Amino acid sequence: MQITLVTQPFAALEADALVSYVFEESDPVQGRVAEIDKAAAGLLRKLAKSGELTGKWNNATLRKIAGSALRYLKARSVKNFALFVREGHATEETAQAIAEGALAANFETDKYKTDKKNDKNIDSVQIAGYSDLERAAGDKGLSKGRIIADAQNFARDLINEPANKLTPRIMAEKAEAMAREAGLAVEVLDEKRIADLRMGALLSVAQGSPEPPRVMVVTYTPANLKPGAPVIGLVGKAVTFDTGGISIKPADGMEKMKYDMAGGATMLGVMRALAALKPSVKVICVVPSTENMPGGKAQKPGDIQTAMSGKTIEVLNTDAEGRLILADGIHYAKQLGATHLVDAATLTGAIVVALANINVGVFGSDQAFTDKLLASSKAAGEKMWQMPIDDDYRDFIKGTVADIQNISSGKGGGAITGAMFIKEFTGDTPWIHLDIAGTAWNDDAKPWLAKGPTGVALRTLVHLIMSY
Ligand code: BES
Ligand code: ZN
Ligand code: ZN
């Protein structure tokens, strides 16, 4: 699908469909909408009078408008359309948002369907309503938006893969291929290196599966690296399938646990975008990957493991495995030089109870850093909500026979417990944990997005890193 930005006046636009938008205002037919109304012989005025043209429909952001328009028109076999932006809106941010919204909306999960409905495809989108003077800004936004949406769709494609098509080894191969193509440094640690590094927490999860674990390390280094600049460490949970292990999950809905690698896929997608956007800070991405299986060699509830950091862990529930692999991933990212850490993980069912599928759960050890991320989430149009992790919760993970335990014992606050566990491995390094268990997967299609993987948090993290 092509997206272009055009500067001809409204009357000279050529497209099969024209899209614009109104606000919740006393007269929706004003400004550029009045222009369209004139060309449409008063049709919009009629719609407004009948109450059908109001700013209520899905008007949250331009991303959603562009995405909803695309999916609406695609379903009706329209091949191309122009989105006419409103007066005063012809900016870089607008073009970026429209490109992001349209390209994300165009993503479908029909990869494994043999009879794809290829007749329903949007060939091109024109972003219209820009003057010649506004073109440079618009083109810049369009190209940024394209990079970010392509990266988001790359992540969504990985998340959508079933576990038999995406084992830790295959995921690592895909990460290598992406990094090579993007011009990023990449290293994949195999099970031997992982053992040599004593990543005991990751290995304890991996031991229940015949599939060996991997750790992907992708690094972006800016051309002129300033001494003393922050080094961002991105750590993503990539459990390619989570059965729960010996603390096995119920069969009903277990198939969804193929998306338990969404955090890792999202971080790889962030790196893919950064390679093209070229921020001024160094970014190290660490993605520990394993299956969580109940094989004969699987770890058992009560087992005590030693993490790479040296901390000992009582594994009271083998289904709380994400925090185990993140413990070693975080420690390794720090060892590689990260001064600021962000992890993303489909960590807990409890965050779905707390925030449903609407907000990402945000946990932060440094309020200034967390505020920066929350500001980026607003700019990127991804809803996030901060949760507490004060010291009063430390008791929840205090171990009885080892240093810490991987679940709390009937105290509630499951998402916070998960965050407190990860925090143990961050030391003094400013750190943010994103629990995306509720938001990484859409159970129902939205007007602007297909059912399935969302790629949530990618746009926020790209915005955060580009703001340094
Ligand atoms: N991968 C799950 C969390 C999850 C739940 C992701 C729902 C997506 C949707 C995680 O590994 C897990 O099983 N967490 C347990 C922790 C519990 C044993 C303390 C949970 O949330 O039930
Ligand atoms: Zn689990
Ligand atoms: Zn899991």
Short mmCIF file of N, CA and C and ligand atoms in Angstrom, two decimals, residues 237 239 242-244 247 249 256-257 259-261 292 316-323 345-352 406-408 414-415 417-418 435-441, ligand 1:
data_model
loop_
_atom_site.label_atom_id
_atom_site.label_comp_id
_atom_site.label_asym_id
_atom_site.label_seq_id
_atom_site.Cartn_x
_atom_site.Cartn_y
_atom_site.Cartn_z
N LYS A 237 10.34 -9.81 27.32
CA LYS A 237 10.02 -11.22 27.61
C LYS A 237 9.62 -11.93 26.31
N VAL A 239 8.67 -15.59 25.86
CA VAL A 239 8.30 -16.99 26.09
C VAL A 239 7.45 -17.39 24.88
N ASP A 242 3.74 -20.49 26.67
CA ASP A 242 3.68 -20.61 28.13
C ASP A 242 2.56 -21.58 28.52
N THR A 243 2.95 -22.84 28.78
CA THR A 243 1.95 -23.82 29.28
C THR A 243 1.74 -23.64 30.77
N GLY A 244 2.63 -22.89 31.41
CA GLY A 244 2.64 -22.78 32.86
C GLY A 244 3.71 -23.68 33.48
N SER A 247 3.25 -26.13 37.08
CA SER A 247 2.05 -25.39 37.58
C SER A 247 1.19 -25.09 36.35
N LYS A 249 -1.30 -24.51 33.18
CA LYS A 249 -2.48 -23.68 32.97
C LYS A 249 -3.67 -24.54 32.56
N LYS A 256 -3.77 -19.09 23.45
CA LYS A 256 -3.38 -17.68 23.39
C LYS A 256 -1.95 -17.45 23.89
N MET A 257 -1.43 -18.42 24.62
CA MET A 257 -0.09 -18.21 25.21
C MET A 257 1.04 -18.24 24.19
N TYR A 259 1.30 -15.74 22.40
CA TYR A 259 1.68 -14.31 22.37
C TYR A 259 2.50 -13.89 23.59
N ASP A 260 2.99 -14.89 24.34
CA ASP A 260 3.77 -14.58 25.54
C ASP A 260 5.19 -14.10 25.20
N MET A 261 5.43 -13.93 23.91
CA MET A 261 6.72 -13.37 23.47
C MET A 261 6.55 -11.94 22.95
N ASN A 292 7.98 -22.45 27.99
CA ASN A 292 7.74 -22.87 29.37
C ASN A 292 6.90 -24.14 29.31
N LEU A 316 8.06 -20.89 43.53
CA LEU A 316 6.86 -21.48 44.15
C LEU A 316 5.80 -21.79 43.11
N ASN A 317 5.86 -21.11 41.97
CA ASN A 317 4.90 -21.37 40.90
C ASN A 317 5.66 -21.27 39.57
N THR A 318 5.68 -22.37 38.83
CA THR A 318 6.49 -22.38 37.60
C THR A 318 5.83 -21.56 36.48
N ASP A 319 4.58 -21.14 36.73
CA ASP A 319 3.88 -20.31 35.73
C ASP A 319 4.27 -18.83 35.86
N ALA A 320 4.94 -18.47 36.95
CA ALA A 320 5.45 -17.10 37.07
C ALA A 320 6.88 -17.10 36.51
N GLU A 321 6.97 -17.46 35.21
CA GLU A 321 8.27 -17.67 34.57
C GLU A 321 8.84 -16.43 33.90
N GLY A 322 7.94 -15.49 33.54
CA GLY A 322 8.41 -14.30 32.83
C GLY A 322 9.41 -13.51 33.66
N ARG A 323 9.08 -13.34 34.93
CA ARG A 323 9.96 -12.59 35.84
C ARG A 323 11.30 -13.29 36.00
N ALA A 345 6.66 -6.87 29.02
CA ALA A 345 6.37 -8.28 29.23
C ALA A 345 4.87 -8.52 29.38
N THR A 346 4.41 -9.62 28.79
CA THR A 346 3.06 -10.11 29.08
C THR A 346 3.18 -10.87 30.40
N LEU A 347 3.24 -10.11 31.50
CA LEU A 347 3.70 -10.71 32.76
C LEU A 347 2.61 -11.32 33.62
N THR A 348 1.47 -10.63 33.74
CA THR A 348 0.49 -11.14 34.71
C THR A 348 -0.97 -11.05 34.25
N GLY A 349 -1.73 -12.05 34.61
CA GLY A 349 -3.17 -11.98 34.43
C GLY A 349 -3.75 -10.90 35.34
N ALA A 350 -3.06 -10.61 36.43
CA ALA A 350 -3.55 -9.62 37.40
C ALA A 350 -3.64 -8.21 36.80
N ILE A 351 -2.76 -7.90 35.84
CA ILE A 351 -2.84 -6.56 35.24
C ILE A 351 -4.09 -6.46 34.37
N VAL A 352 -4.56 -7.59 33.86
CA VAL A 352 -5.80 -7.59 33.07
C VAL A 352 -6.98 -7.33 34.00
N ASN A 406 9.17 -16.34 43.80
CA ASN A 406 8.66 -15.75 42.55
C ASN A 406 7.18 -15.44 42.55
N ILE A 407 6.46 -15.76 43.64
CA ILE A 407 5.08 -15.28 43.78
C ILE A 407 4.88 -14.86 45.24
N SER A 408 3.82 -14.09 45.47
CA SER A 408 3.51 -13.77 46.86
C SER A 408 2.58 -14.85 47.37
N GLY A 414 -1.13 -9.05 42.35
CA GLY A 414 -0.29 -9.92 41.53
C GLY A 414 0.62 -9.21 40.54
N ALA A 415 0.12 -8.13 39.94
CA ALA A 415 0.95 -7.42 38.95
C ALA A 415 2.09 -6.68 39.65
N THR A 417 3.43 -7.61 42.53
CA THR A 417 4.39 -8.63 42.97
C THR A 417 5.38 -8.95 41.86
N GLY A 418 4.85 -9.11 40.63
CA GLY A 418 5.72 -9.38 39.49
C GLY A 418 6.74 -8.28 39.30
N ASP A 435 3.77 -3.85 31.89
CA ASP A 435 3.04 -5.12 31.85
C ASP A 435 1.98 -5.00 30.74
N ILE A 436 2.24 -5.71 29.64
CA ILE A 436 1.38 -5.60 28.46
C ILE A 436 0.49 -6.84 28.27
N ALA A 437 0.29 -7.61 29.37
CA ALA A 437 -0.50 -8.84 29.24
C ALA A 437 -1.92 -8.55 28.72
N GLY A 438 -2.50 -7.42 29.13
CA GLY A 438 -3.87 -7.12 28.73
C GLY A 438 -3.99 -6.41 27.40
N THR A 439 -2.91 -5.83 26.93
CA THR A 439 -2.98 -4.91 25.78
C THR A 439 -2.24 -5.38 24.54
N ALA A 440 -1.45 -6.45 24.65
CA ALA A 440 -0.66 -6.91 23.51
C ALA A 440 -1.51 -7.66 22.49
N TRP A 441 -2.71 -8.04 22.90
CA TRP A 441 -3.58 -8.85 22.03
C TRP A 441 -5.00 -8.33 22.09
N1 BES B 1 2.16 -15.27 30.54
C1 BES B 1 1.48 -15.22 31.77
C2 BES B 1 0.69 -13.93 31.97
C3 BES B 1 -0.45 -13.66 31.02
C4 BES B 1 -1.73 -13.88 31.43
C5 BES B 1 -0.22 -13.13 29.77
C6 BES B 1 -2.79 -13.59 30.58
C7 BES B 1 -1.27 -12.86 28.94
C8 BES B 1 -2.56 -13.07 29.35
C9 BES B 1 2.46 -15.33 32.93
O1 BES B 1 3.61 -16.05 32.70
C10 BES B 1 1.73 -16.02 34.02
O2 BES B 1 1.34 -17.14 33.84
N2 BES B 1 1.52 -15.34 35.14
C11 BES B 1 0.82 -15.88 36.23
C12 BES B 1 1.54 -15.49 37.50
C13 BES B 1 1.01 -16.16 38.72
C14 BES B 1 1.35 -17.62 38.70
C15 BES B 1 1.61 -15.49 39.93
C16 BES B 1 -0.58 -15.31 36.23
O3 BES B 1 -0.75 -14.12 35.95
O4 BES B 1 -1.52 -16.06 36.45
#
